Tab-separated table of C-alpha atoms in Angstrom:
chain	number	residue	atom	x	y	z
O	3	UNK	CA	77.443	71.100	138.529
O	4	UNK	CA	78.272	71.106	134.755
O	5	UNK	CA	78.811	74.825	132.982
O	6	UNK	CA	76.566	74.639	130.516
O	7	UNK	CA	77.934	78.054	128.876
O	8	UNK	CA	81.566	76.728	128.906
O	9	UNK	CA	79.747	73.337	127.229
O	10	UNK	CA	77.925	74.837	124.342
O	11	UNK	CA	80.640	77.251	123.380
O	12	UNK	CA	83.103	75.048	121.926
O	13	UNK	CA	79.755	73.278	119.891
O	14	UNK	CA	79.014	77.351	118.427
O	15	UNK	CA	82.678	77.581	117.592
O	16	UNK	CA	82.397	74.309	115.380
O	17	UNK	CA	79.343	75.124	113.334
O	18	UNK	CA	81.390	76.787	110.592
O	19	UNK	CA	83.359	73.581	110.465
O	20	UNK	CA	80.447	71.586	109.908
O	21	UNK	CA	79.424	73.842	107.502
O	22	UNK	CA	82.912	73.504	105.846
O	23	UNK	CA	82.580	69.782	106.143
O	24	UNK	CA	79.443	69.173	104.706
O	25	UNK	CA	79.879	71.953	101.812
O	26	UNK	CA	83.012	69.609	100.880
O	27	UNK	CA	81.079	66.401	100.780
O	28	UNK	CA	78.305	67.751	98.800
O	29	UNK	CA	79.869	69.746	96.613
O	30	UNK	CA	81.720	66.346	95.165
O	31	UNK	CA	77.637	64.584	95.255
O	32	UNK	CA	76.425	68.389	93.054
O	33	UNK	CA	79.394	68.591	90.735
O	34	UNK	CA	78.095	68.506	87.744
O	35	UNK	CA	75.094	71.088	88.965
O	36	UNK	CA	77.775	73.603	90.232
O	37	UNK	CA	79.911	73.240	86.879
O	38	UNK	CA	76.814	74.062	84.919
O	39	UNK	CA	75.369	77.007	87.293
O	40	UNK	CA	78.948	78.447	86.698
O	41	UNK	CA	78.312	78.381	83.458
O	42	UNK	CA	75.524	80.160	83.696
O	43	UNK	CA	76.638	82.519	85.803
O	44	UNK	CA	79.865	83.576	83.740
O	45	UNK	CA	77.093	83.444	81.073
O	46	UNK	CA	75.044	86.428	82.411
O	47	UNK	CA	78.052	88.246	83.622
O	48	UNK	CA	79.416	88.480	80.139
O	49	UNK	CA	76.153	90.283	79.119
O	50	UNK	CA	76.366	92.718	81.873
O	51	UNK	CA	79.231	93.707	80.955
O	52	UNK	CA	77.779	94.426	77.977
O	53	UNK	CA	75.049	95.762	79.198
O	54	UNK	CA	77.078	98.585	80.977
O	55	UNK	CA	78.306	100.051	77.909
O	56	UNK	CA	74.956	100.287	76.281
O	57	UNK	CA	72.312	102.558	77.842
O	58	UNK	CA	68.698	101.277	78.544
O	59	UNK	CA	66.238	101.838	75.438
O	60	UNK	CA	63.420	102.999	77.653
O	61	UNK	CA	62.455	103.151	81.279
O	62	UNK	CA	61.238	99.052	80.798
O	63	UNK	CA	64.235	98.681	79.816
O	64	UNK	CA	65.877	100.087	82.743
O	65	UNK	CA	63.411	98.251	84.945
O	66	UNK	CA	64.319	94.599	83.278
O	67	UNK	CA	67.844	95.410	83.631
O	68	UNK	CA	67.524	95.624	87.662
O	69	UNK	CA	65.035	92.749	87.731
O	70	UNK	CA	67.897	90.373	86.040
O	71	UNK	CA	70.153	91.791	88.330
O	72	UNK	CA	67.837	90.924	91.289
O	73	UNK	CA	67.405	86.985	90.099
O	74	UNK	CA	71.343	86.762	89.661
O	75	UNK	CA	71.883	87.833	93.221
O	76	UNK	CA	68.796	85.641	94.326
O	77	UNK	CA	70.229	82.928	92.657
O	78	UNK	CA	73.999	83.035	93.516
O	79	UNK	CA	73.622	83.284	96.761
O	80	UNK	CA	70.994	80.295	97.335
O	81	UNK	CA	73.406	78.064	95.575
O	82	UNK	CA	75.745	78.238	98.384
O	83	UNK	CA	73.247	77.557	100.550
O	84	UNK	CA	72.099	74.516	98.602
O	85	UNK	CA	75.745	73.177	98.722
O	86	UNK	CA	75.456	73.808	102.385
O	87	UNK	CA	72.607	71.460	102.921
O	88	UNK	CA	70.717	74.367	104.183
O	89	UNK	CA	67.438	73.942	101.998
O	90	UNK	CA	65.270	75.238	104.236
O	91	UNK	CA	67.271	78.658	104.318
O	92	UNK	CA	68.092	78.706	100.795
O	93	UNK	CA	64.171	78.524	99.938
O	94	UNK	CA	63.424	82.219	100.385
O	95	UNK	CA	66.159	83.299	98.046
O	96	UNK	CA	64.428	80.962	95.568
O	97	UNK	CA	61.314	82.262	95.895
O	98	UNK	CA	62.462	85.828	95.599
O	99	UNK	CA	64.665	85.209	92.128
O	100	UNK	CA	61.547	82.822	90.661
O	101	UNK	CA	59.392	85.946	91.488
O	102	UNK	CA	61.314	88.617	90.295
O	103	UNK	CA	62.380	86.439	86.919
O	104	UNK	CA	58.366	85.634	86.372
O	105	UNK	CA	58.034	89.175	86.682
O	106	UNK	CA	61.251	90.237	84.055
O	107	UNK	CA	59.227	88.288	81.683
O	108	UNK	CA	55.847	89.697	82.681
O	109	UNK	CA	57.301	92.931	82.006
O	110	UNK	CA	58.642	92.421	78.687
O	111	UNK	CA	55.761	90.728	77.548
O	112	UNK	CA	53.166	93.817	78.455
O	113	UNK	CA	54.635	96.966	78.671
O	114	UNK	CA	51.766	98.193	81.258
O	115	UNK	CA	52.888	96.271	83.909
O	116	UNK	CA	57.121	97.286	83.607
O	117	UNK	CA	55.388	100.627	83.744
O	118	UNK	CA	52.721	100.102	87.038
O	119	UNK	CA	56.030	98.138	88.701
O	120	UNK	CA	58.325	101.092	88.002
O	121	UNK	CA	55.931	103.962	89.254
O	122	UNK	CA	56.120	101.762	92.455
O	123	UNK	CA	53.009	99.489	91.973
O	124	UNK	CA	53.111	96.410	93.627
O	125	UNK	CA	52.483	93.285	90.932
O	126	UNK	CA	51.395	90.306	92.148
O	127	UNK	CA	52.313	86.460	91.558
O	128	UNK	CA	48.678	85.939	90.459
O	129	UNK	CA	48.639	88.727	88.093
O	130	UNK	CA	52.150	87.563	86.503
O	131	UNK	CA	50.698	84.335	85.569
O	132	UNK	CA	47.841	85.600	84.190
O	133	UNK	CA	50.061	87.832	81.663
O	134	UNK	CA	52.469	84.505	81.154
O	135	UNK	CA	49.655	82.184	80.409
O	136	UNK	CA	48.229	84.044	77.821
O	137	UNK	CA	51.017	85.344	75.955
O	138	UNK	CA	52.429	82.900	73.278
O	139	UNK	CA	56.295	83.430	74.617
O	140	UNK	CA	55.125	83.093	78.392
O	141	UNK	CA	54.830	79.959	80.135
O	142	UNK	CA	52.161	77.851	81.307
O	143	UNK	CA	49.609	79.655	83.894
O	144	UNK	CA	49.267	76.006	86.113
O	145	UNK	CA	52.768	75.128	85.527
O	146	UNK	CA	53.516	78.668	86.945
O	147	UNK	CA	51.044	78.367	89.556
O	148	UNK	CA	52.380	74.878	90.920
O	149	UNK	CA	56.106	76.431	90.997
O	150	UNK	CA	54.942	79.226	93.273
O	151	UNK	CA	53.313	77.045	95.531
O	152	UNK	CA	56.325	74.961	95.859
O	153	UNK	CA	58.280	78.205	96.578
O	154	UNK	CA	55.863	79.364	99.131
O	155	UNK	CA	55.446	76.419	101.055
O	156	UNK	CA	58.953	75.952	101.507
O	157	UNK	CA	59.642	79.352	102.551
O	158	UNK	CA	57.275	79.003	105.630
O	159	UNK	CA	57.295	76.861	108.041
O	160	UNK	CA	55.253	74.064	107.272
O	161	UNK	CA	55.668	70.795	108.959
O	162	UNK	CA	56.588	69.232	105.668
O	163	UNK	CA	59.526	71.257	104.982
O	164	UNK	CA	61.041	71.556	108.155
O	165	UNK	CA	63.156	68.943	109.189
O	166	UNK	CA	62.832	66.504	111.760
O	167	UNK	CA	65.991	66.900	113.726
O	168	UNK	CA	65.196	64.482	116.545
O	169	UNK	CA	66.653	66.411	119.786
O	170	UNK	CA	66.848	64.450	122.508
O	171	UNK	CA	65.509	61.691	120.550
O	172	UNK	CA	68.910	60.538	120.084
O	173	UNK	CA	70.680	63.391	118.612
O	174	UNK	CA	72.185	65.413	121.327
O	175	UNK	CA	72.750	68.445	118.830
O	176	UNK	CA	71.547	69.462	115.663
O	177	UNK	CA	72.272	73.092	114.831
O	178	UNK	CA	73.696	74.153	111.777
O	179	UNK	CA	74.820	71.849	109.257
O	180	UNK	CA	75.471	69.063	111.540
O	181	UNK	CA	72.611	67.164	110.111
O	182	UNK	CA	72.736	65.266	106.690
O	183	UNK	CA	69.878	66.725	104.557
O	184	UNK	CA	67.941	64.597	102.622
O	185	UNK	CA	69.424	63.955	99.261
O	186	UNK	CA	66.206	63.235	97.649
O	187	UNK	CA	64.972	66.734	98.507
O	188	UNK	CA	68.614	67.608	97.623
O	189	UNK	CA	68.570	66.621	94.063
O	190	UNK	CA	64.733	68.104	93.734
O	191	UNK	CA	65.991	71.300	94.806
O	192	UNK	CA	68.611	71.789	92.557
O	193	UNK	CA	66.454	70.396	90.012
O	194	UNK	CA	63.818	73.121	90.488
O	195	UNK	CA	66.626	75.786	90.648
O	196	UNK	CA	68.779	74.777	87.813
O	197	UNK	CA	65.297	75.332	85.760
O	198	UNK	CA	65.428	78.774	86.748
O	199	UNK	CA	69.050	79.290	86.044
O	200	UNK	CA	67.810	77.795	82.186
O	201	UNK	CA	64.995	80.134	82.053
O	202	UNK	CA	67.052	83.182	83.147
O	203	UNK	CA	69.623	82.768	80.289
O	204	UNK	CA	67.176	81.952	77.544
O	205	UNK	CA	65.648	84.712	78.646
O	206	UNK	CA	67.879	87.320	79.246
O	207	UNK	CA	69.711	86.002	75.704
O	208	UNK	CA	66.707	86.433	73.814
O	209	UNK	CA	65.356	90.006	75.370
O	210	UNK	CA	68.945	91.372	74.325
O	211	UNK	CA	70.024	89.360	71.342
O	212	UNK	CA	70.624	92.705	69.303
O	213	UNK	CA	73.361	93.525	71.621
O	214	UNK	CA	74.530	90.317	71.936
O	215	UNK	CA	75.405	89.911	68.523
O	216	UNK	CA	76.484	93.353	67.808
O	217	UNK	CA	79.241	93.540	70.888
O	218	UNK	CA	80.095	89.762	71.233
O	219	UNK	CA	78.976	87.380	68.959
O	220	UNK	CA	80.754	84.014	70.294
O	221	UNK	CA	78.781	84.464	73.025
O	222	UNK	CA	75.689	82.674	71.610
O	223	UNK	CA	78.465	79.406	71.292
O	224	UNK	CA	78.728	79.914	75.411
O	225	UNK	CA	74.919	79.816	75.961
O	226	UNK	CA	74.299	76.772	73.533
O	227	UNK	CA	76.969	75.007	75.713
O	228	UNK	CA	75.224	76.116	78.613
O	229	UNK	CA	71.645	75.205	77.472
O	230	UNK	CA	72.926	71.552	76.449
O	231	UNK	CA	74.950	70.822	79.650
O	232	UNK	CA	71.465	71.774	81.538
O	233	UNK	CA	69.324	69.311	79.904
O	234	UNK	CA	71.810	66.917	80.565
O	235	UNK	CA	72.395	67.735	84.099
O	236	UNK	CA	68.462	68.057	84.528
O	237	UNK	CA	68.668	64.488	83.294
O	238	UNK	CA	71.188	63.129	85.757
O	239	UNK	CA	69.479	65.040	88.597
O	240	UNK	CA	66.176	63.352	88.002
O	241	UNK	CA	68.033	60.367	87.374
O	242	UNK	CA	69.376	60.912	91.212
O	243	UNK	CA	65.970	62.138	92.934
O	244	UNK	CA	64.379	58.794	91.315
O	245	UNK	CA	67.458	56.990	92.973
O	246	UNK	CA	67.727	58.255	96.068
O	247	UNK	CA	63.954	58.674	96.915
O	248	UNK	CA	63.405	55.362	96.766
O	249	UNK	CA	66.202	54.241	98.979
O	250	UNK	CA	65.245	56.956	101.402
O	251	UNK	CA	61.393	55.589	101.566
O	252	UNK	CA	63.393	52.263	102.039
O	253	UNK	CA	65.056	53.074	104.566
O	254	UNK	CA	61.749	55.173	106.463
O	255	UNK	CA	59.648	51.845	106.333
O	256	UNK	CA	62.521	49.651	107.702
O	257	UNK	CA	63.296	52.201	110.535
């Protein structure tokens, strides 16, 4: 009779080697999103650092300064994930940095709400695009609204975000990364989060542009670099969903 324990331990011990494996081959496919992200990232580490030698003008202040915090970490550690080909885990992190940015700028645009989400309030989605939607520097309330229902969706389990791994329908095991994702919801993802990663830093530049140019004024050169190498990513990346989607609905139909 076959061990079955002494069968599926060697498969557990590969899974970070399929993760390695598949990190490696996307990575080359995402190259010019990770280069770009970097960017960004180095961008709003550079005004931390700036940050930490200049104490918070008020308790909003204070609050936005934890809320940009909160998106960075959101956001770094999804892209990993992305990488990974782990969409489906990486969507929660998502959510929770597009949340707590729409929220950043909900509380610099009405100073009620930093102050009800600092006394421990809880602030909902609904309420942050209502404050966006009707502020001239916010965003659009149905463009917000269809964002957050991407978010959500994919952070649940719904049938049309979880992937169809086909055990025992010819695939004899599909934990981990052993699956290739799709790359048309690949591209679309990092679509969707390089937008954030572009909000973030136009953001975050703008709320402390006084700093900015007082402590480091060469940084505005970085963020213009930053801002054009997104919209041309953004371009390619569309350019690849486009691509790919088709040859994926191709490839459905002929199956």
């Amino acid at each position: 009779m076959r061990d079955r324990n002494e069968e599926a331990k060697p498969m557990y011990a590969t899974l970070d080697e399929y993760a390695a494996l598949r990190t490696q081959e996307l990575s080359e496919m995402l190259r010019p999103y990770i280069n770009v992200t970097d960017q960004y990232g180095a961008l709003i580490c550079r005004i931390t650092l700036m940050l930490g030698k200049t104490p918070p003008r008020s308790k909003r202040d204070a609050a936005l300064r934890d809320l940009m915090a909160d998106v960075f970490d959101f956001l770094y550690e999804a892209r990993p994930l992305i990488v990974k080909g782990k969409l489906e885990i990486a969507y929660p992190l998502a959510r929770r940095a597009y949340e707590s940015l729409s929220l950043m700028v909900a509380c610099f645009l009405d100073p009620q709400i930093a102050d009800m989400w600092s006394a421990g309030k809880q602030i909902g989605n609904a309420e942050v695009r209502r404050v966006l939607g009707k502020h001239p520097m916010g965003e659009s309330e149905e463009k917000m609204r269809d964002l957050y229902k991407f978010f959500s969706m994919a952070a649940h389990p719904n049938r049309s975000h979880v992937a169809h791994r086909f055990l025992g329908e010819g695939n004899e095991f599909v934990l981990g990364a052993v699956g290739r994702p799709s790359l048309a919801l690949l591209a679309d993802y990092a679509l969707k989060t390089l937008n954030l990663w572009n909000w973030f830093g136009v953001f975050v530049s703008f709320v402390y542009l006084d700093v900015l140019e007082k402590n480091d004024p060469e940084i505005m050169k970085n963020y213009e670099s930053a801002k054009k190498m997104a919209q041309d990513v953004a371009s390619w990346l569309s350019e690849q969903f486009n691509r790919v989607l088709l040859q994926e609905q191709a490839e459905y139909r002929n199956a």
